[in-house]
PDB file of C-alpha atoms in Angstrom:
ATOM      1  CA  UNK A  21       7.787   0.904 -19.486  1.00 90.00           C
ATOM      2  CA  UNK A  22       5.639  -0.949 -17.079  1.00 97.00           C
ATOM      3  CA  UNK A  23       4.175  -0.010 -13.916  1.00 98.00           C
ATOM      4  CA  UNK A  24       3.776  -1.782 -10.233  1.00 98.00           C
ATOM      5  CA  UNK A  25       0.497  -0.652  -8.448  1.00 98.00           C
ATOM      6  CA  UNK A  26       1.755  -1.557  -4.941  1.00 98.00           C
ATOM      7  CA  UNK A  27      -1.760  -1.108  -3.404  1.00 98.00           C
ATOM      8  CA  UNK A  28      -5.387  -1.391  -4.854  1.00 98.00           C
ATOM      9  CA  UNK A  29      -8.428  -2.544  -3.031  1.00 97.00           C
ATOM     10  CA  UNK A  30      -9.685  -4.497  -6.027  1.00 97.00           C
ATOM     11  CA  UNK A  31     -12.733  -5.842  -4.012  1.00 96.00           C
ATOM     12  CA  UNK A  32     -13.725  -2.256  -3.105  1.00 96.00           C
ATOM     13  CA  UNK A  33     -13.702  -0.967  -6.750  1.00 95.00           C
ATOM     14  CA  UNK A  34     -16.332  -3.639  -7.615  1.00 93.00           C
ATOM     15  CA  UNK A  35     -17.978  -6.205  -5.548  1.00 92.00           C
ATOM     16  CA  UNK A  36     -18.607  -8.625  -8.712  1.00 96.00           C
ATOM     17  CA  UNK A  37     -15.724 -10.874  -9.478  1.00 95.00           C
ATOM     18  CA  UNK A  38     -16.251 -10.495 -13.573  1.00 96.00           C
ATOM     19  CA  UNK A  39     -15.848  -6.718 -13.030  1.00 96.00           C
ATOM     20  CA  UNK A  40     -12.661  -7.285 -10.780  1.00 96.00           C
ATOM     21  CA  UNK A  41     -11.027  -9.388 -13.267  1.00 96.00           C
ATOM     22  CA  UNK A  42     -11.765  -6.881 -16.118  1.00 96.00           C
ATOM     23  CA  UNK A  43     -10.277  -3.893 -14.307  1.00 96.00           C
ATOM     24  CA  UNK A  44      -7.160  -5.901 -13.800  1.00 97.00           C
ATOM     25  CA  UNK A  45      -7.100  -6.759 -17.471  1.00 97.00           C
ATOM     26  CA  UNK A  46      -7.419  -3.099 -18.438  1.00 96.00           C
ATOM     27  CA  UNK A  47      -4.651  -2.104 -16.119  1.00 97.00           C
ATOM     28  CA  UNK A  48      -2.580  -4.556 -17.888  1.00 97.00           C
ATOM     29  CA  UNK A  49      -3.085  -2.986 -21.260  1.00 97.00           C
ATOM     30  CA  UNK A  50      -2.415   0.613 -19.964  1.00 96.00           C
ATOM     31  CA  UNK A  51       1.138  -0.924 -18.718  1.00 97.00           C
ATOM     32  CA  UNK A  52       0.543  -2.029 -15.105  1.00 98.00           C
ATOM     33  CA  UNK A  53       2.508  -5.057 -15.120  1.00 98.00           C
ATOM     34  CA  UNK A  54       2.194  -6.149 -11.517  1.00 98.00           C
ATOM     35  CA  UNK A  55      -0.805  -5.083  -8.759  1.00 98.00           C
ATOM     36  CA  UNK A  56      -0.664  -6.008  -4.909  1.00 98.00           C
ATOM     37  CA  UNK A  57      -4.384  -6.625  -4.009  1.00 98.00           C
ATOM     38  CA  UNK A  58      -5.136  -5.291  -0.405  1.00 98.00           C
ATOM     39  CA  UNK A  59      -7.976  -5.869   1.632  1.00 96.00           C
ATOM     40  CA  UNK A  60      -9.176  -4.576   4.989  1.00 96.00           C
ATOM     41  CA  UNK A  61     -10.749  -7.663   6.563  1.00 97.00           C
ATOM     42  CA  UNK A  62      -9.941 -11.236   6.426  1.00 97.00           C
ATOM     43  CA  UNK A  63     -13.434 -11.813   5.274  1.00 96.00           C
ATOM     44  CA  UNK A  64     -12.612  -9.724   2.233  1.00 97.00           C
ATOM     45  CA  UNK A  65      -9.456 -11.454   1.617  1.00 98.00           C
ATOM     46  CA  UNK A  66     -11.337 -14.823   1.318  1.00 97.00           C
ATOM     47  CA  UNK A  67     -13.639 -13.324  -1.408  1.00 97.00           C
ATOM     48  CA  UNK A  68     -11.148 -11.543  -3.448  1.00 97.00           C
ATOM     49  CA  UNK A  69      -8.259 -14.004  -3.466  1.00 98.00           C
ATOM     50  CA  UNK A  70     -10.066 -17.088  -5.061  1.00 97.00           C
ATOM     51  CA  UNK A  71     -11.205 -14.827  -7.937  1.00 97.00           C
ATOM     52  CA  UNK A  72      -7.589 -13.382  -8.430  1.00 97.00           C
ATOM     53  CA  UNK A  73      -5.519 -16.119  -7.562  1.00 96.00           C
ATOM     54  CA  UNK A  74      -5.259 -17.496 -11.283  1.00 96.00           C
ATOM     55  CA  UNK A  75      -3.904 -14.110 -12.776  1.00 97.00           C
ATOM     56  CA  UNK A  76      -0.278 -14.425 -12.119  1.00 97.00           C
ATOM     57  CA  UNK A  77       0.651 -10.897 -12.090  1.00 97.00           C
ATOM     58  CA  UNK A  78      -1.671 -10.098  -9.216  1.00 98.00           C
ATOM     59  CA  UNK A  79      -0.142 -10.397  -5.934  1.00 98.00           C
ATOM     60  CA  UNK A  80      -1.671 -10.179  -2.369  1.00 98.00           C
ATOM     61  CA  UNK A  81      -1.449  -8.978   1.042  1.00 98.00           C
ATOM     62  CA  UNK A  82      -3.174 -10.343   4.045  1.00 98.00           C
ATOM     63  CA  UNK A  83      -4.001  -8.546   7.408  1.00 98.00           C
ATOM     64  CA  UNK A  84      -6.469  -6.777   9.317  1.00 98.00           C
ATOM     65  CA  UNK A  85      -6.543  -2.931   9.203  1.00 97.00           C
ATOM     66  CA  UNK A  86      -7.505  -0.711  11.899  1.00 96.00           C
ATOM     67  CA  UNK A  87     -11.015  -0.196  10.680  1.00 95.00           C
ATOM     68  CA  UNK A  88     -11.627  -3.753  11.895  1.00 96.00           C
ATOM     69  CA  UNK A  89      -9.847  -3.784  15.282  1.00 95.00           C
ATOM     70  CA  UNK A  90     -13.355  -4.517  17.149  1.00 93.00           C
ATOM     71  CA  UNK A  91     -13.874  -7.308  14.660  1.00 92.00           C
ATOM     72  CA  UNK A  92     -10.792  -9.047  13.247  1.00 95.00           C
ATOM     73  CA  UNK A  93     -12.773 -12.349  12.996  1.00 92.00           C
ATOM     74  CA  UNK A  94     -12.465 -15.780  14.857  1.00 91.00           C
ATOM     75  CA  UNK A  95      -8.798 -17.265  14.957  1.00 96.00           C
ATOM     76  CA  UNK A  96      -7.623 -14.230  12.993  1.00 97.00           C
ATOM     77  CA  UNK A  97      -4.063 -14.920  13.906  1.00 98.00           C
ATOM     78  CA  UNK A  98      -3.921 -18.301  12.676  1.00 98.00           C
ATOM     79  CA  UNK A  99      -5.972 -17.366   9.454  1.00 98.00           C
ATOM     80  CA  UNK A 100      -3.226 -14.664   8.653  1.00 98.00           C
ATOM     81  CA  UNK A 101      -0.573 -17.090   9.442  1.00 98.00           C
ATOM     82  CA  UNK A 102      -2.375 -19.733   7.331  1.00 98.00           C
ATOM     83  CA  UNK A 103      -2.872 -17.406   4.341  1.00 98.00           C
ATOM     84  CA  UNK A 104       0.805 -16.037   4.665  1.00 98.00           C
ATOM     85  CA  UNK A 105       1.656 -19.281   2.990  1.00 98.00           C
ATOM     86  CA  UNK A 106      -0.667 -18.975   0.023  1.00 98.00           C
ATOM     87  CA  UNK A 107       0.716 -18.353  -3.407  1.00 98.00           C
ATOM     88  CA  UNK A 108       1.479 -14.609  -4.536  1.00 98.00           C
ATOM     89  CA  UNK A 109       0.816 -13.785  -1.094  1.00 98.00           C
ATOM     90  CA  UNK A 110       3.849 -11.092  -0.623  1.00 98.00           C
ATOM     91  CA  UNK A 111       2.983  -9.092   2.384  1.00 98.00           C
ATOM     92  CA  UNK A 112       1.059  -8.606   5.504  1.00 98.00           C
ATOM     93  CA  UNK A 113      -1.428  -5.725   5.682  1.00 95.00           C
ATOM     94  CA  UNK A 114      -2.699  -3.699   5.307  1.00 97.00           C
ATOM     95  CA  UNK A 115      -2.460  -3.030   9.456  1.00 98.00           C
ATOM     96  CA  UNK A 116      -1.232   0.041  11.427  1.00 97.00           C
ATOM     97  CA  UNK A 117      -3.071   2.864  13.505  1.00 97.00           C
ATOM     98  CA  UNK A 118      -5.884   5.159  12.691  1.00 96.00           C
ATOM     99  CA  UNK A 119      -6.542   7.724  15.237  1.00 95.00           C
ATOM    100  CA  UNK A 120      -8.747  10.115  12.897  1.00 92.00           C
ATOM    101  CA  UNK A 121     -11.815   7.868  13.652  1.00 83.00           C
ATOM    102  CA  UNK A 122     -12.133   6.082  16.936  1.00 79.00           C
ATOM    103  CA  UNK A 123     -11.993   2.652  15.758  1.00 89.00           C
ATOM    104  CA  UNK A 124     -12.005   0.655  19.159  1.00 89.00           C
ATOM    105  CA  UNK A 125      -9.410   2.439  21.309  1.00 91.00           C
ATOM    106  CA  UNK A 126      -5.509   3.121  21.035  1.00 94.00           C
ATOM    107  CA  UNK A 127      -4.683   0.237  23.089  1.00 95.00           C
ATOM    108  CA  UNK A 128      -6.350  -2.098  20.923  1.00 96.00           C
ATOM    109  CA  UNK A 129      -5.188  -0.867  17.761  1.00 97.00           C
ATOM    110  CA  UNK A 130      -1.644  -0.883  18.982  1.00 97.00           C
ATOM    111  CA  UNK A 131      -2.029  -4.584  19.962  1.00 97.00           C
ATOM    112  CA  UNK A 132      -3.538  -5.557  16.671  1.00 97.00           C
ATOM    113  CA  UNK A 133      -0.759  -3.642  14.770  1.00 98.00           C
ATOM    114  CA  UNK A 134       2.094  -5.212  16.591  1.00 98.00           C
ATOM    115  CA  UNK A 135       0.754  -8.632  16.444  1.00 98.00           C
ATOM    116  CA  UNK A 136       0.864  -8.454  12.739  1.00 98.00           C
ATOM    117  CA  UNK A 137       4.435  -7.245  12.609  1.00 98.00           C
ATOM    118  CA  UNK A 138       5.174  -9.782  14.670  1.00 98.00           C
ATOM    119  CA  UNK A 139       3.715 -12.244  12.112  1.00 98.00           C
ATOM    120  CA  UNK A 140       5.466 -10.486   9.570  1.00 98.00           C
ATOM    121  CA  UNK A 141       8.769 -11.323  11.106  1.00 98.00           C
ATOM    122  CA  UNK A 142       7.983 -14.719  11.797  1.00 98.00           C
ATOM    123  CA  UNK A 143       7.182 -15.096   7.790  1.00 98.00           C
ATOM    124  CA  UNK A 144       9.966 -12.934   6.781  1.00 98.00           C
ATOM    125  CA  UNK A 145       7.321 -10.785   4.882  1.00 98.00           C
ATOM    126  CA  UNK A 146       7.165  -6.938   4.404  1.00 98.00           C
ATOM    127  CA  UNK A 147       4.158  -5.040   6.202  1.00 98.00           C
ATOM    128  CA  UNK A 148       1.858  -2.607   4.439  1.00 98.00           C
ATOM    129  CA  UNK A 149       1.233   0.301   7.019  1.00 98.00           C
ATOM    130  CA  UNK A 150      -1.961   2.576   7.587  1.00 97.00           C
ATOM    131  CA  UNK A 151      -1.049   5.291   9.386  1.00 97.00           C
ATOM    132  CA  UNK A 152      -3.771   8.262   9.794  1.00 96.00           C
ATOM    133  CA  UNK A 153      -2.954  10.705  12.624  1.00 95.00           C
ATOM    134  CA  UNK A 154      -0.877   8.383  14.292  1.00 96.00           C
ATOM    135  CA  UNK A 155       2.597   9.227  13.136  1.00 97.00           C
ATOM    136  CA  UNK A 156       4.407   9.200  16.615  1.00 98.00           C
ATOM    137  CA  UNK A 157       2.928   5.843  17.748  1.00 98.00           C
ATOM    138  CA  UNK A 158       3.735   4.275  14.417  1.00 98.00           C
ATOM    139  CA  UNK A 159       7.524   5.340  14.198  1.00 98.00           C
ATOM    140  CA  UNK A 160       8.071   4.587  17.865  1.00 98.00           C
ATOM    141  CA  UNK A 161       6.419   1.068  17.395  1.00 98.00           C
ATOM    142  CA  UNK A 162       8.322   0.539  14.123  1.00 98.00           C
ATOM    143  CA  UNK A 163      11.747   1.375  15.754  1.00 97.00           C
ATOM    144  CA  UNK A 164      11.220  -1.523  18.229  1.00 97.00           C
ATOM    145  CA  UNK A 165       9.082  -3.997  15.922  1.00 98.00           C
ATOM    146  CA  UNK A 166       9.698  -3.534  12.341  1.00 98.00           C
ATOM    147  CA  UNK A 167      10.174  -6.942  10.537  1.00 98.00           C
ATOM    148  CA  UNK A 168      13.858  -7.435   8.753  1.00 98.00           C
ATOM    149  CA  UNK A 169      11.701  -7.754   5.472  1.00 98.00           C
ATOM    150  CA  UNK A 170      10.631  -4.004   5.874  1.00 98.00           C
ATOM    151  CA  UNK A 171       7.616  -1.705   5.797  1.00 98.00           C
ATOM    152  CA  UNK A 172       5.821   0.167   3.177  1.00 98.00           C
ATOM    153  CA  UNK A 173       4.196   3.445   4.620  1.00 98.00           C
ATOM    154  CA  UNK A 174       1.285   3.350   2.189  1.00 98.00           C
ATOM    155  CA  UNK A 175      -0.453   6.512   0.798  1.00 97.00           C
ATOM    156  CA  UNK A 176       2.147   8.429   2.726  1.00 98.00           C
ATOM    157  CA  UNK A 177       0.564  11.701   4.059  1.00 95.00           C
ATOM    158  CA  UNK A 178       3.265  12.664   6.859  1.00 97.00           C
ATOM    159  CA  UNK A 179       5.916  15.371   5.708  1.00 97.00           C
ATOM    160  CA  UNK A 180       9.540  15.186   4.535  1.00 97.00           C
ATOM    161  CA  UNK A 181      10.909  15.838   8.430  1.00 98.00           C
ATOM    162  CA  UNK A 182       8.938  12.638   9.214  1.00 98.00           C
ATOM    163  CA  UNK A 183      10.363  10.487   6.309  1.00 98.00           C
ATOM    164  CA  UNK A 184      13.861  11.665   7.135  1.00 98.00           C
ATOM    165  CA  UNK A 185      13.568  10.629  10.794  1.00 98.00           C
ATOM    166  CA  UNK A 186      12.511   7.067   9.599  1.00 98.00           C
ATOM    167  CA  UNK A 187      15.522   7.082   7.395  1.00 98.00           C
ATOM    168  CA  UNK A 188      17.736   8.429  10.028  1.00 98.00           C
ATOM    169  CA  UNK A 189      16.614   6.137  12.413  1.00 98.00           C
ATOM    170  CA  UNK A 190      17.729   3.297  10.028  1.00 97.00           C
ATOM    171  CA  UNK A 191      14.335   1.920   9.196  1.00 98.00           C
ATOM    172  CA  UNK A 192      13.954  -0.252   6.281  1.00 98.00           C
ATOM    173  CA  UNK A 193      11.021   1.756   4.998  1.00 98.00           C
ATOM    174  CA  UNK A 194       9.544   2.618   1.598  1.00 98.00           C
ATOM    175  CA  UNK A 195       7.229   5.520   1.126  1.00 98.00           C
ATOM    176  CA  UNK A 196       4.163   4.859  -1.461  1.00 98.00           C
ATOM    177  CA  UNK A 197       2.437   7.809  -2.922  1.00 98.00           C
ATOM    178  CA  UNK A 198      -1.099   7.584  -4.268  1.00 98.00           C
ATOM    179  CA  UNK A 199      -3.058   9.956  -6.378  1.00 96.00           C
ATOM    180  CA  UNK A 200      -3.281  12.710  -3.827  1.00 96.00           C
ATOM    181  CA  UNK A 201       0.341  13.434  -4.878  1.00 97.00           C
ATOM    182  CA  UNK A 202      -1.035  15.097  -7.899  1.00 97.00           C
ATOM    183  CA  UNK A 203      -3.277  17.725  -5.616  1.00 96.00           C
ATOM    184  CA  UNK A 204      -2.137  21.066  -5.479  1.00 93.00           C
ATOM    185  CA  UNK A 205      -2.544  21.551  -1.876  1.00 94.00           C
ATOM    186  CA  UNK A 206      -0.485  18.311  -1.006  1.00 96.00           C
ATOM    187  CA  UNK A 207       2.884  20.372  -0.290  1.00 96.00           C
ATOM    188  CA  UNK A 208       3.826  17.982   2.611  1.00 96.00           C
ATOM    189  CA  UNK A 209       3.986  15.238  -0.020  1.00 97.00           C
ATOM    190  CA  UNK A 210       5.829  17.341  -2.666  1.00 97.00           C
ATOM    191  CA  UNK A 211       8.557  18.248  -0.241  1.00 97.00           C
ATOM    192  CA  UNK A 212       9.066  14.673   0.644  1.00 98.00           C
ATOM    193  CA  UNK A 213       9.301  13.184  -2.819  1.00 98.00           C
ATOM    194  CA  UNK A 214      12.105  16.082  -3.257  1.00 97.00           C
ATOM    195  CA  UNK A 215      13.893  15.132  -0.115  1.00 97.00           C
ATOM    196  CA  UNK A 216      14.338  11.412   0.129  1.00 98.00           C
ATOM    197  CA  UNK A 217      16.172   8.850  -1.937  1.00 98.00           C
ATOM    198  CA  UNK A 218      14.693   7.931  -5.269  1.00 98.00           C
ATOM    199  CA  UNK A 219      15.121   4.239  -4.158  1.00 98.00           C
ATOM    200  CA  UNK A 220      12.797   4.193  -1.338  1.00 98.00           C
ATOM    201  CA  UNK A 221       9.912   5.709  -3.375  1.00 98.00           C
ATOM    202  CA  UNK A 222       6.839   3.597  -4.533  1.00 98.00           C
ATOM    203  CA  UNK A 223       3.681   4.435  -6.365  1.00 98.00           C
ATOM    204  CA  UNK A 224       0.204   3.220  -5.609  1.00 98.00           C
ATOM    205  CA  UNK A 225      -3.575   4.163  -6.634  1.00 98.00           C
ATOM    206  CA  UNK A 226      -5.292   2.971  -3.329  1.00 97.00           C
ATOM    207  CA  UNK A 227      -8.006   2.037  -5.386  1.00 97.00           C
ATOM    208  CA  UNK A 228     -10.889   2.960  -5.351  1.00 97.00           C
ATOM    209  CA  UNK A 229      -9.946   6.078  -3.478  1.00 95.00           C
ATOM    210  CA  UNK A 230      -7.508   8.857  -4.124  1.00 94.00           C
ATOM    211  CA  UNK A 231      -8.307  10.171  -7.690  1.00 95.00           C
ATOM    212  CA  UNK A 232      -5.557  11.719  -9.602  1.00 95.00           C
ATOM    213  CA  UNK A 233      -6.129  15.385 -10.303  1.00 93.00           C
ATOM    214  CA  UNK A 234      -6.389  15.354 -14.206  1.00 84.00           C
ATOM    215  CA  UNK A 235      -8.487  12.203 -14.156  1.00 88.00           C
ATOM    216  CA  UNK A 236     -12.238  13.165 -15.154  1.00 73.00           C
ATOM    217  CA  UNK A 237     -13.503  10.116 -13.570  1.00 71.00           C
ATOM    218  CA  UNK A 238     -14.869  11.029 -10.275  1.00 71.00           C
ATOM    219  CA  UNK A 239     -16.262   7.979  -9.019  1.00 82.00           C
ATOM    220  CA  UNK A 240     -13.503   5.489  -8.310  1.00 91.00           C
ATOM    221  CA  UNK A 241      -9.815   5.215  -9.099  1.00 94.00           C
ATOM    222  CA  UNK A 242      -8.447   2.098 -11.163  1.00 95.00           C
ATOM    223  CA  UNK A 243      -5.147   0.812 -11.284  1.00 97.00           C
ATOM    224  CA  UNK A 244      -4.824   1.713 -14.511  1.00 96.00           C
ATOM    225  CA  UNK A 245      -4.703   5.193 -13.562  1.00 96.00           C
ATOM    226  CA  UNK A 246      -1.191   4.707 -11.670  1.00 97.00           C
ATOM    227  CA  UNK A 247       0.334   6.277 -15.021  1.00 96.00           C
ATOM    228  CA  UNK A 248      -0.790  10.029 -14.197  1.00 96.00           C
ATOM    229  CA  UNK A 249       0.675   9.793 -10.712  1.00 98.00           C
ATOM    230  CA  UNK A 250       3.950   8.703 -12.460  1.00 98.00           C
ATOM    231  CA  UNK A 251       3.843  11.232 -14.875  1.00 97.00           C
ATOM    232  CA  UNK A 252       3.215  13.932 -12.247  1.00 97.00           C
ATOM    233  CA  UNK A 253       6.130  12.564 -10.342  1.00 98.00           C
ATOM    234  CA  UNK A 254       8.364  12.498 -13.013  1.00 98.00           C
ATOM    235  CA  UNK A 255       7.550  16.279 -13.762  1.00 97.00           C
ATOM    236  CA  UNK A 256       8.319  17.131  -9.917  1.00 96.00           C
ATOM    237  CA  UNK A 257      11.511  15.359 -10.070  1.00 97.00           C
ATOM    238  CA  UNK A 258      12.496  16.628 -13.595  1.00 97.00           C
ATOM    239  CA  UNK A 259      13.451  13.061 -14.304  1.00 97.00           C
ATOM    240  CA  UNK A 260      12.012  11.637 -17.740  1.00 98.00           C
ATOM    241  CA  UNK A 261       9.260   8.951 -17.204  1.00 98.00           C
ATOM    242  CA  UNK A 262      11.411   6.511 -19.304  1.00 97.00           C
ATOM    243  CA  UNK A 263      14.291   6.737 -16.745  1.00 97.00           C
ATOM    244  CA  UNK A 264      11.797   7.081 -13.473  1.00 98.00           C
ATOM    245  CA  UNK A 265       9.540   4.294 -14.322  1.00 98.00           C
ATOM    246  CA  UNK A 266      12.312   1.541 -14.337  1.00 98.00           C
ATOM    247  CA  UNK A 267      13.781   2.911 -10.949  1.00 98.00           C
ATOM    248  CA  UNK A 268      10.265   2.510  -9.379  1.00 98.00           C
ATOM    249  CA  UNK A 269       9.690  -0.789 -10.651  1.00 98.00           C
ATOM    250  CA  UNK A 270      13.060  -1.944  -9.284  1.00 98.00           C
ATOM    251  CA  UNK A 271      11.877  -0.349  -5.846  1.00 98.00           C
ATOM    252  CA  UNK A 272       8.799  -2.282  -5.975  1.00 98.00           C
ATOM    253  CA  UNK A 273      10.096  -5.409  -6.799  1.00 98.00           C
ATOM    254  CA  UNK A 274      12.768  -5.049  -4.058  1.00 98.00           C
ATOM    255  CA  UNK A 275      10.458  -4.368  -1.171  1.00 98.00           C
ATOM    256  CA  UNK A 276       8.172  -7.554  -2.192  1.00 98.00           C
ATOM    257  CA  UNK A 277      11.170  -9.603  -3.062  1.00 98.00           C
ATOM    258  CA  UNK A 278      10.142 -10.307  -6.823  1.00 98.00           C
ATOM    259  CA  UNK A 279      11.922 -10.803  -9.882  1.00 97.00           C
ATOM    260  CA  UNK A 280      12.545  -7.679 -11.959  1.00 94.00           C
TER     261      UNK A 280
END
């Protein structure tokens, strides 16, 4: 079996480049054959990408998250566009909307989000979406602006009704679940995975956040821990992990347009 961590903030696990490489190597030993490295800012992308570029099974997304809406950087649009052409860059993001904390204002966040959706369309790349307390606006924007290559609703935290609305609207979206899927009180997530097509499910660690319930390490999540979330999903769906893992791998490769 092999696993695909579709969303890991490797630069937030450790700032030290040697430690970042060690984490990736440990994941490989644990069966994590591919990882998508995520950064919230272009500053961090410029630090992390050169470190991990030599590792062929680490892929990258480039974008500006809502938390950085007030400081996206000079020439940030051209920087994203030039970075989108780099080797192993497979997505735009993470981007999206976050109304839980007041990062700038709604208008500035929406403008930042839409611009990156347009970049994703221009470069024919999928987009990785952050959604916190902003489900209605994310949905309405995607209905108009989703790039043809599709979108990932990462660290999914809405309910089954929302997921079904996305699918019924014909949106090419995938739902990515992190370690919080394993929490007893995450009933909205449990209901969702039981009511959406298996071929739209992805797994991620959201490293260093969202530690799976059975992991005793309480400081940070690692890409290697995705196995715990996969086992939980397997038990919930009553599908043997040996059957589930290849399907999740196939889904992940499909959205990022990578060979299986």
